[in-house]
Coordinates of C-alpha atoms in Angstrom, one line a residue:
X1 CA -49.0 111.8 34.5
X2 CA -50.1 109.6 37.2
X3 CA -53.3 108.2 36.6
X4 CA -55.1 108.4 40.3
X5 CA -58.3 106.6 41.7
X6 CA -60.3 109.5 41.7
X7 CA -59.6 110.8 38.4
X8 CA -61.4 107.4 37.2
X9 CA -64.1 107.6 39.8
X10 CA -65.3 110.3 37.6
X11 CA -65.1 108.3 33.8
X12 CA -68.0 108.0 32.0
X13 CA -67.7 104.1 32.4
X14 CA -67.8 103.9 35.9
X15 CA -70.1 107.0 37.0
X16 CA -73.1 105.0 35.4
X17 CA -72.5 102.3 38.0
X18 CA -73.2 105.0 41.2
X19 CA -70.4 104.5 42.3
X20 CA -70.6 104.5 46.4
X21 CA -67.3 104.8 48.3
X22 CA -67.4 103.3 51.3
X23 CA -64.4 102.9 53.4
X24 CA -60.8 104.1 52.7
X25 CA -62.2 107.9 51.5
X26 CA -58.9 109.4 52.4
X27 CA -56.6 107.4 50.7
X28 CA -58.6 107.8 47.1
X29 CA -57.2 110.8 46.2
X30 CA -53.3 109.8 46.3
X31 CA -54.2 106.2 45.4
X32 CA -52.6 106.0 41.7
X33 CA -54.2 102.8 39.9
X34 CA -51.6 100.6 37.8
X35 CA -54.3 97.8 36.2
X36 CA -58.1 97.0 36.0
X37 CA -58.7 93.7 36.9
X38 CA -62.3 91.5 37.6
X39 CA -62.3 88.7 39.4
X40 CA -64.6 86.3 41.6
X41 CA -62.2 84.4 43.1
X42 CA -61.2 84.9 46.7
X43 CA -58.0 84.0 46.8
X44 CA -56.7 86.4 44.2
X45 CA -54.5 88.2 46.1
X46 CA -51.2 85.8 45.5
X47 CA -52.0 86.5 41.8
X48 CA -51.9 90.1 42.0
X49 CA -49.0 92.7 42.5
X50 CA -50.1 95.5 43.8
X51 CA -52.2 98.3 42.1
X52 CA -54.9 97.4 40.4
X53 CA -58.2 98.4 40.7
X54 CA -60.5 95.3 41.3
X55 CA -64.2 94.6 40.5
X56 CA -65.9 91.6 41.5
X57 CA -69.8 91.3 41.0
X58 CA -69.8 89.9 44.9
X59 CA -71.4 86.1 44.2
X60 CA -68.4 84.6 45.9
X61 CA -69.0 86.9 48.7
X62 CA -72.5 86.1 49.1
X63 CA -71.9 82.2 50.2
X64 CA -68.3 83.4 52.2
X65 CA -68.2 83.5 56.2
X66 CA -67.7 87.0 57.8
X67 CA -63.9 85.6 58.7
X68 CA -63.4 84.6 55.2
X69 CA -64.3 88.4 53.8
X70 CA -62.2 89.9 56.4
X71 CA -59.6 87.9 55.3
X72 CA -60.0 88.8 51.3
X73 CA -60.2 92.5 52.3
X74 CA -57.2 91.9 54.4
X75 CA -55.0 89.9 51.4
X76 CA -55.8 92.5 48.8
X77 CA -55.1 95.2 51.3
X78 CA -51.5 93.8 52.0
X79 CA -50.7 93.0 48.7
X80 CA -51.0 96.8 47.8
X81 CA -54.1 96.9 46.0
X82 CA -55.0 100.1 45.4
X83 CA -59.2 99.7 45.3
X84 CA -61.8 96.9 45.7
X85 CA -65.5 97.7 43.4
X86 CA -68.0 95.1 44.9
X87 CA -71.1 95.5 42.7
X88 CA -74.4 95.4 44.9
X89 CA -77.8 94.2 43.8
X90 CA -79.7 90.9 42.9
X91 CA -77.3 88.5 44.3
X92 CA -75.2 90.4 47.0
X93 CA -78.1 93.3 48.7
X94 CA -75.3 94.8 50.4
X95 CA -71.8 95.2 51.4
X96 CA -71.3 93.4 54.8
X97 CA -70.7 95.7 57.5
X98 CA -67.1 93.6 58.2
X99 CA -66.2 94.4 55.0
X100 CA -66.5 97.9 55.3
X101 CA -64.6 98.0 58.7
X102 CA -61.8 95.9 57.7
X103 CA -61.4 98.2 54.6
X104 CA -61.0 101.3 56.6
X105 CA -58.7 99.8 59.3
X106 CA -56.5 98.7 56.6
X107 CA -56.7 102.3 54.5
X108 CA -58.2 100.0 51.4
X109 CA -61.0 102.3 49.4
X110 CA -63.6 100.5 49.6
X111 CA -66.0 100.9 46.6
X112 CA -70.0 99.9 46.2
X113 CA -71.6 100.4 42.6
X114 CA -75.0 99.8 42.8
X115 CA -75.7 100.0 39.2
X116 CA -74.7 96.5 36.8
X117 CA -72.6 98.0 34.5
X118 CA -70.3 95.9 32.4
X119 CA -67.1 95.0 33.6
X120 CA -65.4 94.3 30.6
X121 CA -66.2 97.9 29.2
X122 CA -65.3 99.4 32.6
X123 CA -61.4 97.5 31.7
X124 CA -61.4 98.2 28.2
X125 CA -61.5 102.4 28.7
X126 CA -59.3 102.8 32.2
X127 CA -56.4 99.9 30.7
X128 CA -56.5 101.6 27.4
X129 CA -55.4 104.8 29.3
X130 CA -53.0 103.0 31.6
X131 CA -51.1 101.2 29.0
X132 CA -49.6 104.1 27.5
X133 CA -48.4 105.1 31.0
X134 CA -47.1 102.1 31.3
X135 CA -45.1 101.8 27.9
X136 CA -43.5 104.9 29.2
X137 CA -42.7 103.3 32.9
X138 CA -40.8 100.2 31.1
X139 CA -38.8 102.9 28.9
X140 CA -37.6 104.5 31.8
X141 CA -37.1 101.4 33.9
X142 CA -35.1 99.7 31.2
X143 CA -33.2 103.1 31.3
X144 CA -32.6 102.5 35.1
X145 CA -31.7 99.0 34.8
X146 CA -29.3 100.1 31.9
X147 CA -27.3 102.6 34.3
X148 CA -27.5 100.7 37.3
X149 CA -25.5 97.9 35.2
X150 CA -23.0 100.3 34.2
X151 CA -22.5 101.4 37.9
X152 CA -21.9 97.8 39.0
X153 CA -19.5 97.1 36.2
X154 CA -17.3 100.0 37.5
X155 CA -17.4 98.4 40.7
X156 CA -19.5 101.4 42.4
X157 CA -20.9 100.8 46.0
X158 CA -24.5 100.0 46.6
X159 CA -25.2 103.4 47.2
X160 CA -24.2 104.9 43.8
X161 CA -25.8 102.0 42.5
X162 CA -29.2 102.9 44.6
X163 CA -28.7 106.6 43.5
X164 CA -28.9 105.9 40.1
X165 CA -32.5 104.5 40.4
X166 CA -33.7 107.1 43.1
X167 CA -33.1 109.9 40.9
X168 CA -34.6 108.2 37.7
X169 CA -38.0 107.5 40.5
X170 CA -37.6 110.2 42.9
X171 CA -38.3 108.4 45.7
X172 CA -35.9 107.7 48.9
X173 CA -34.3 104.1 48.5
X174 CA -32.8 102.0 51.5
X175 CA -31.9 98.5 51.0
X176 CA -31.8 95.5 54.1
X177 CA -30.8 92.7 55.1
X178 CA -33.4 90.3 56.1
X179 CA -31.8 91.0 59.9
X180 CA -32.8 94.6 59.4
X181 CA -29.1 95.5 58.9
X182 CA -28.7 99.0 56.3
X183 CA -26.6 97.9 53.3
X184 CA -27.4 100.6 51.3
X185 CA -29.3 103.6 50.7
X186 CA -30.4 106.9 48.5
X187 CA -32.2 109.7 48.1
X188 CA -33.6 111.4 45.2
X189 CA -31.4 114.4 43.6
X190 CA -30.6 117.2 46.1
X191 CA -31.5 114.6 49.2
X192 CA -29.0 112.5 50.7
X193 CA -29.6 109.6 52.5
X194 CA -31.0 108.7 55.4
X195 CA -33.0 112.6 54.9
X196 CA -36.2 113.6 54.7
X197 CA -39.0 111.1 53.3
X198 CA -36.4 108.3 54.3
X199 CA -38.4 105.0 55.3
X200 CA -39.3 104.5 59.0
X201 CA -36.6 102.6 61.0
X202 CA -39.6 99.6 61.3
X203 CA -40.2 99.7 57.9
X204 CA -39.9 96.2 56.7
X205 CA -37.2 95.6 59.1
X206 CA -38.3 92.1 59.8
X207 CA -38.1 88.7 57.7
X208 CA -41.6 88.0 59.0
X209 CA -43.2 91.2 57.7
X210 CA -42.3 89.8 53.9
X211 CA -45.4 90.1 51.9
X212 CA -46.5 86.8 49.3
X213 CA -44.7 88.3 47.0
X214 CA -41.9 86.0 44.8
X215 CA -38.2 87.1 45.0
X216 CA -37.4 86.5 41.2
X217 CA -40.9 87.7 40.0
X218 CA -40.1 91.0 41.1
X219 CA -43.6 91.6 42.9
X220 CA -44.1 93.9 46.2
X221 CA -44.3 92.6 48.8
X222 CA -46.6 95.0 51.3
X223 CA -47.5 98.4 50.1
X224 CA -48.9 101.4 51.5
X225 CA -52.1 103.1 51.5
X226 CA -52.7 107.0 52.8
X227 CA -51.8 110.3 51.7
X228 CA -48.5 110.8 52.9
X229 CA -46.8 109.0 50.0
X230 CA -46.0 105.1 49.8
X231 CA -44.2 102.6 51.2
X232 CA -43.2 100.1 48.3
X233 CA -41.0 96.9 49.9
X234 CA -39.3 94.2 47.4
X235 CA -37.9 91.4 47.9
X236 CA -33.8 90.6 46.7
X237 CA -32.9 87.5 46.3
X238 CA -29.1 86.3 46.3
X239 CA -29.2 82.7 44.6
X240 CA -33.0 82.1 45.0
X241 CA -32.8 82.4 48.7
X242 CA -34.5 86.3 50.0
X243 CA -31.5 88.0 51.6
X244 CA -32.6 91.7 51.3
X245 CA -34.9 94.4 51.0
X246 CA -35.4 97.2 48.9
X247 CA -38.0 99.4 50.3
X248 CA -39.0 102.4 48.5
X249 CA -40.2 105.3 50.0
X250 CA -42.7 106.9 47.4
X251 CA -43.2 110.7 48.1
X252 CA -46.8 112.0 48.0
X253 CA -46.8 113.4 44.6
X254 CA -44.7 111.1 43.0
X255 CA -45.3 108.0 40.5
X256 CA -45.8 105.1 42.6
X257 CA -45.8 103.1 39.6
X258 CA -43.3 104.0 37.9
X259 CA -41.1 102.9 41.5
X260 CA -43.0 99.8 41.5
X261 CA -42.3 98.8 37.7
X262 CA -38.4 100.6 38.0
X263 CA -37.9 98.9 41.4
X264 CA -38.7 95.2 40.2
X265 CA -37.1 95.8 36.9
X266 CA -33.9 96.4 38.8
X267 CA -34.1 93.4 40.9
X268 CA -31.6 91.3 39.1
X269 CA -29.2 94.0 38.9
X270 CA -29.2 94.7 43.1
X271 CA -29.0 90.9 42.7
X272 CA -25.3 90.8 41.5
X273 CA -24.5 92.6 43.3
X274 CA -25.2 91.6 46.7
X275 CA -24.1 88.4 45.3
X276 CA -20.4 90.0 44.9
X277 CA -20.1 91.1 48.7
X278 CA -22.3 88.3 50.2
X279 CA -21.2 84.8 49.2
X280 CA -22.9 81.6 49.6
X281 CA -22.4 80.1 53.1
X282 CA -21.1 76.5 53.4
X283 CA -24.6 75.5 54.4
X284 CA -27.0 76.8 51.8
X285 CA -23.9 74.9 49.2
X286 CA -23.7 71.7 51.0
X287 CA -27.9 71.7 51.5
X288 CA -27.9 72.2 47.4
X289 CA -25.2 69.2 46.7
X290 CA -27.0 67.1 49.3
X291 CA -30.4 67.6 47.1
X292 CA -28.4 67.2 43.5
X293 CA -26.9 63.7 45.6
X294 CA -30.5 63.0 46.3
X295 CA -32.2 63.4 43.9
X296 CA -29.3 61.7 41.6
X297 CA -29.6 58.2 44.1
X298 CA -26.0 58.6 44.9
X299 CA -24.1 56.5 47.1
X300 CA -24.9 56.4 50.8
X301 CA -21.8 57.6 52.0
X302 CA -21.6 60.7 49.6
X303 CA -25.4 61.5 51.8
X304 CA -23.5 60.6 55.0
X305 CA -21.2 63.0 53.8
X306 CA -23.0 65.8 52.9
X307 CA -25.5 65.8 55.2
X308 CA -24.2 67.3 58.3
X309 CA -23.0 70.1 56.2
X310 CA -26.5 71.1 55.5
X311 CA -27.2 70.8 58.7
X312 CA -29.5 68.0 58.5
X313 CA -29.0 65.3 60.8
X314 CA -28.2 61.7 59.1
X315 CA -30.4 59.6 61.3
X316 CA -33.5 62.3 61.2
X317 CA -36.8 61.0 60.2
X318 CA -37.4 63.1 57.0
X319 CA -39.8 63.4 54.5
X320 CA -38.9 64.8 50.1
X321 CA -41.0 67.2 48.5
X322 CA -41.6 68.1 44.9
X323 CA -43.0 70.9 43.3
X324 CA -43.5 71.0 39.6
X325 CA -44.3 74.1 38.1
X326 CA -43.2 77.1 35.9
X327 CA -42.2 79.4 38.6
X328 CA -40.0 76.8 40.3
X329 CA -37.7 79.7 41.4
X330 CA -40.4 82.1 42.7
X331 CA -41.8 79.0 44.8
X332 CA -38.9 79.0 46.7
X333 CA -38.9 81.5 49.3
X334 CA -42.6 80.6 50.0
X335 CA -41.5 76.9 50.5
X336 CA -38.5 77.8 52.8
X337 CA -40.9 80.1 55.3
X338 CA -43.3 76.6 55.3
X339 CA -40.0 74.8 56.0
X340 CA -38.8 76.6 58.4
X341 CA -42.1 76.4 60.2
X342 CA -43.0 72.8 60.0
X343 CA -39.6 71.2 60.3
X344 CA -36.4 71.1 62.3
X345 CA -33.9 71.4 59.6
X346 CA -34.5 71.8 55.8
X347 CA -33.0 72.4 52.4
X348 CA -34.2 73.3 49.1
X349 CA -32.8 73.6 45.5
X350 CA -34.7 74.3 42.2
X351 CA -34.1 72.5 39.2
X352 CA -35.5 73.5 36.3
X353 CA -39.2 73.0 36.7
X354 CA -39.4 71.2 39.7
X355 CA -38.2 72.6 43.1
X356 CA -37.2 70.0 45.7
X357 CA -36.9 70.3 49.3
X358 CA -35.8 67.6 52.6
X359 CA -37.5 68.3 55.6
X360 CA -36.1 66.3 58.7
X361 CA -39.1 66.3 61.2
X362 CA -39.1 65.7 65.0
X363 CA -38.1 62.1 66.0
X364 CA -41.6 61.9 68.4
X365 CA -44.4 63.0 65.9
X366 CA -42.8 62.4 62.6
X367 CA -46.3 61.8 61.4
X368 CA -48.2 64.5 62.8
X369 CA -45.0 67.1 61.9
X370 CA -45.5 65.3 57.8
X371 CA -49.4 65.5 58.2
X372 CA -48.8 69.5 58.7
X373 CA -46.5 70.0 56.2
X374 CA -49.0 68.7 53.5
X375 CA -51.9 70.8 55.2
X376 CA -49.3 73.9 55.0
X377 CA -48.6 73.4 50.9
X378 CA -52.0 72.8 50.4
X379 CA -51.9 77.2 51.2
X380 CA -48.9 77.5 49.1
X381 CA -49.9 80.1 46.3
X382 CA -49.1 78.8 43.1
X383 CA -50.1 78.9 39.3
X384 CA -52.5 77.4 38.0
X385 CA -51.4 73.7 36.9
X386 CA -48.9 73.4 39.7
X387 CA -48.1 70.0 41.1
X388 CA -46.9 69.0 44.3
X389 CA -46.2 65.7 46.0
X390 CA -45.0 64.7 49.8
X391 CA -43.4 61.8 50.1
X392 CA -43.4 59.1 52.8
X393 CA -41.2 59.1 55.6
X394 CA -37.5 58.2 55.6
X395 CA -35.8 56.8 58.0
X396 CA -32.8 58.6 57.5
X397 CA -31.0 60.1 54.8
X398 CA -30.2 57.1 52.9
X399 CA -33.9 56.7 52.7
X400 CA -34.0 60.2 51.3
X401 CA -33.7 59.5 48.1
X402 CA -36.3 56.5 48.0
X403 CA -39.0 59.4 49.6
X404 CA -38.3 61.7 46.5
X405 CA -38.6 59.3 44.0
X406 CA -42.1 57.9 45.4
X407 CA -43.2 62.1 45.1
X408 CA -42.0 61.6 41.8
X409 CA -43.8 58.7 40.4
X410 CA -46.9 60.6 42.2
X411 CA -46.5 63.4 40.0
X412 CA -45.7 61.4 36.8
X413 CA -49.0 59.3 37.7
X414 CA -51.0 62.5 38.0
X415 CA -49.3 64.0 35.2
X416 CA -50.6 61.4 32.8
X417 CA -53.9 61.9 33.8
X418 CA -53.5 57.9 35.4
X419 CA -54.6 59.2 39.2
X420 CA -57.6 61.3 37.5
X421 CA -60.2 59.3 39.2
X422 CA -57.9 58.1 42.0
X423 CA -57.3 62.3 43.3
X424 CA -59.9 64.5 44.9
X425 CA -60.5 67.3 42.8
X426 CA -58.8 70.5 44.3
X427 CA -60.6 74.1 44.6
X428 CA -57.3 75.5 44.7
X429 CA -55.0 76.4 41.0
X430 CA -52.4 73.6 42.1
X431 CA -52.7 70.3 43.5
X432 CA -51.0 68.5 46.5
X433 CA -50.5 64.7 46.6
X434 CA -50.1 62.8 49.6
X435 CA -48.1 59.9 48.4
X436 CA -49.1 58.0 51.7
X437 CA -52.5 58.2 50.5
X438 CA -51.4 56.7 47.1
X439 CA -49.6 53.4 48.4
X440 CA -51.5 51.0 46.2
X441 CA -51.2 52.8 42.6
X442 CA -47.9 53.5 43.3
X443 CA -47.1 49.8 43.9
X444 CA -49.1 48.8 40.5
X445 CA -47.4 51.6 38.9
X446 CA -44.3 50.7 39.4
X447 CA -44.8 46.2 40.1
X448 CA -48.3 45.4 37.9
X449 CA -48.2 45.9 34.1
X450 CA -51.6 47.2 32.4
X451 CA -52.3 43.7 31.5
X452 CA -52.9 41.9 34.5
X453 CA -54.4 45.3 36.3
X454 CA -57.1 45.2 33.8
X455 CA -57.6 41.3 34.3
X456 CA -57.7 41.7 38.1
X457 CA -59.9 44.4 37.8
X458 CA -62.4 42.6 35.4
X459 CA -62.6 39.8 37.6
X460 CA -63.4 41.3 40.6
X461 CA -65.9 44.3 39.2
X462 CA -66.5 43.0 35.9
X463 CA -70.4 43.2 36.3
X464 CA -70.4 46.5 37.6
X465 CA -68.0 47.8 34.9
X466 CA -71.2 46.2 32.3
X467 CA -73.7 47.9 34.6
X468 CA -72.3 51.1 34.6
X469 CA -71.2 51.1 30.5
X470 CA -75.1 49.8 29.8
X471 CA -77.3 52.1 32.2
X472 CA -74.8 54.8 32.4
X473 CA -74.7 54.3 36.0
X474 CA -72.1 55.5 38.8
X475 CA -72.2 52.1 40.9
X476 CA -68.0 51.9 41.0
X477 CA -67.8 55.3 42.1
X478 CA -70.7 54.5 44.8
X479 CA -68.2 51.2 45.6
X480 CA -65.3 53.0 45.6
X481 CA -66.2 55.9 48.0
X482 CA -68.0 53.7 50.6
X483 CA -65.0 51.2 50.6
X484 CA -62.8 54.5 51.3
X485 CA -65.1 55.6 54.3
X486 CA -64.5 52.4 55.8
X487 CA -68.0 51.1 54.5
X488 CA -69.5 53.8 56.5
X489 CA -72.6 54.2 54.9
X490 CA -74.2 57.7 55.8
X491 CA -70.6 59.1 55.6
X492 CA -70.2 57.4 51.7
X493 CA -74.2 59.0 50.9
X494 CA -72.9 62.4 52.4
X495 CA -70.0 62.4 50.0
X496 CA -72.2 61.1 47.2
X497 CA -75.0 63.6 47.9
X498 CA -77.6 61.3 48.0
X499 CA -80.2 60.2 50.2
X500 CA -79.0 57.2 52.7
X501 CA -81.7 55.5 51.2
X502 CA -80.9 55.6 47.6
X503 CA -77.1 54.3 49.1
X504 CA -78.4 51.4 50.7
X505 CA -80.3 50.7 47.2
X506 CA -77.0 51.5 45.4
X507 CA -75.2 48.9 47.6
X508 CA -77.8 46.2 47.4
X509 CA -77.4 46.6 43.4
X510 CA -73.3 46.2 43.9
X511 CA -73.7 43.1 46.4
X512 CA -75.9 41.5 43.9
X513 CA -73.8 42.2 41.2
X514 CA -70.5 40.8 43.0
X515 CA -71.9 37.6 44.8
X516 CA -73.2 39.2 48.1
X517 CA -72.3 41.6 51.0
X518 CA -68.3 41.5 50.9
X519 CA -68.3 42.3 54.8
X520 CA -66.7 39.4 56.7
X521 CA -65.1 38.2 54.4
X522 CA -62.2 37.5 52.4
X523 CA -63.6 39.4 49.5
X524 CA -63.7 42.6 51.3
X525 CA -59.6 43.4 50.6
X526 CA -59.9 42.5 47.0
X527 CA -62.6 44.5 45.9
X528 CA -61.2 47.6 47.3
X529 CA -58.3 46.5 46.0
X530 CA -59.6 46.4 42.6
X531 CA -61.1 50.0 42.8
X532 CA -58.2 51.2 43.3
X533 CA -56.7 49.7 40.6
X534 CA -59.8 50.8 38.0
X535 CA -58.5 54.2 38.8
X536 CA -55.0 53.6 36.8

């Protein structure tokens, strides 16, 4: 059986919080819970795939703008969560009144526990009784996957392939193209489809309404809230690229999660076979060889060649992308909506770990058109340990594959832990490199070995390297940061923290230490220079 919201409401665990529900009252009944999960971090909703119940003890909240906890309440609510448990008391007095509103307008229950209980006992009891339930929804996925296999190997249509799954779920099935265009649908047993419970004409209809969701990680992408039954939608993927959608029309007493687990099991298999009656177009094959070309450093020509194909202008100002990270594949649809919305043309092709993309940008404001395509990663949501690097600009295609192997050397630098110092630290899982920001390290990378590096280096900072190993001092940093401002002063003690005061005595140390105030003169260049360079 279903384990529902309100059936844990009442456990022993949570009951000696005083539990308060505040917003989303009439959706707690019919909400069925799929995970416990505790977090403090605001921007969890990427991670998450609809379901769980989530407890956070409110600290992040507590320094967060109004806008920025309407947001959260907004993500989790799209992403199908099915409660948020903010724990009220020392740190956080209240819930915010926003909050509360933004929960109800979006049907998200909205929980307050006013007691400190502990979380982790609060997760051990409810996931205890949800992983049984689960064992038994993977059973009877795997069975649906199974049979829906069989059905495609006999060459049945989608609709006897989407019957087999809506009678294993009991849940109206209807499957879309990304145009809105019906490819396929079912009912459960004794309900044809297309009858009653049968998803709303608008339902998911759209490319733009696609949730975060990854295509190949099988996630929902929005899913409903309210009594009525639930709307589950999930993305299908034909070669990496989302090209339909299932959406799953959960009936009021059914088992939303066992649709949600059954429906993302059977991803793959609805996969092959919209892959058998929609082949890949000449442009989304030619925008893949032009990236292999690329990305190989093949001939001129052969990018002359293959780049009209994709669709991609051969004189366009264009910029290479890298992404390095385990879900390479799952990236992609993200990066193709950021594409699509930054640049003119685009293509992108995964390989292995790393997903590439070309962006060709506008010819008047190739700069400010690159300069929001790294603000627009920098929101991508990724794992943790993701890496991604923008190139500089190309002037045409056969400067493409110059821009991608600059992102490249980024990422190996970074990698290696050589751009530790020399990269801001991110608050985000994954960081973004702007290679334009990286000129000089790249050029030492690739042009200076170690040896003379370290002798430049010496000779320029050499007694502020001895000051800072003897007093334990932070006088290169200070150096480092106020040459990057522009030897702005109050802008370098703002970065620093410190009083402008204890700068300008900071400074006074470094000037003594390197012969004098390097302003107005030739020294200036090479000193910055050589920070940079102590950073590799």
């Amino acid at each position: 059986m279903p384990i529902k919201l309100d059936e844990v409401l009442n456990h022993a665990t949570l009951t000696a919080a005083d539990p308060v529900i505040r917003a989303g009252a009439a959706a707690v009944a019919g909400t069925q819970l799929r995970w416990v999960h505790s977090s403090e971090v605001l921007d969890i909703a990427p991670l998450l795939s609809g379901g769980e119940l989530l407890l956070t003890g409110g600290d992040a909240l507590v320094t967060a703008s109004d806008a920025r906890r309407v947001e959260y309440v907004r993500q989790l609510a799209e992403r199908g969560v099915g409660a948020l448990v903010v724990e009220t008391g020392q740190r956080l007095a209240s819930l915010p009144s926003s909050m509360v509103r933004a929960a109800e307008e979006a049907g998200l229950p909205l929980i307050e526990f006013r007691k400190v209980v502990p979380f982790v006992g609060i997760m051990q009891a409810i996931n205890s009784m949800l992983v049984s339930e689960s064992v038994t929804h993977l059973r009877r996925a795997d069975e649906a996957s199974h049979e829906m296999a069989v059905e495609l190997a006999h060459g049945s249509s989608l609709d006897q392939i989407l019957a087999v799954l809506a009678g294993i779920i009991g849940a109206t099935l209807e499957l879309r193209s990304v145009s809105g265009v019906t490819l396929g649908s079912a009912g459960p047993e004794g309900a044809g489809p297309g009858g009653a419970g049968s998803p709303p004409e608008d339902a998911g209809s759209r490319p733009e309404d696609a949730g975060h969701g990854s295509v190949s990680e099988h996630q929902p992408g929005t899913e409903g809230h309210g009594t009525d039954g639930a709307l589950i939608n999930i993305d299908v993927p034909v070669r990496g690229v989302p090209s339909a959608r299932l959406i799953i029309n959960v009936p009021a007493d059914g088992d939303v999660n066992l649709a949600r687990v059954a429906g993302g099991r059977c991803v793959d298999i609805l996969s092959l076979a919209l892959l058998q009656r929609m082949p890949p177009g000449l442009k989304e094959v030619a925008g893949t060889a032009l990236l292999r070309a690329v990305s190989s450093g093949s001939q001129p020509w052969r990018l002359q060649q293959l780049s009209p194909a994709a669709g991609i202008p051969a004189a366009a100002t264009m910029v290479a992308v890298v992404v390095r990270t385990s879900t390479s594949q799952q990236l992609r649809a993200a990066m193709d909506k950021i594409l699509k919305r930054t640049a003119q043309q685009s293509a992108s092709y995964v390989d292995n770990a790393e997903l590439l993309a070309l962006a060709a940008l506008p010819f008047d404001g190739a700069a400010a058109a690159r300069t929001e395509l790294v603000s627009a990663l920098q929101e991508l949501p990724v794992e943790p340990g993701t890496m991604t690097a923008v190139g500089p600009l190309a002037a045409g295609i056969e400067d493409a594959p110059w821009s991608l192997s600059e992102a490249k050397i980024a990422l190996d630098l970074a990698s290696s832990g050589t751009l530790t110092a020399a990269v801001p630290p991110s608050d985000t899982d994954g960081v973004v490199l702007d290679v334009e920001n990286l000129a000089v390290e790249r050029l030492a990378a690739q042009h200076l070995g170690q040896g003379p590096r370290q002798d430049f280096v010496r000779r320029q900072l050499g007694p502020v390297l001895d000051h800072d190993a003897r007093r334990n001092s932070r006088l290169l940093q200070t150096l480092s940061i106020w040459l990057d401002s522009g030897c702005n002063t109050a802008q370098a003690a703002r970065e620093l923290h410190v009083e402008r005061q204890s700068m300008h005595h900071r400074l006074q140390r470094i000037f003594e230490l390197c012969g004098g105030d390097p302003r107005g003169s030739g020294r200036l260049a090479a000193l910055h220079l050589a920070t940079r360079l102590a950073a590799l």
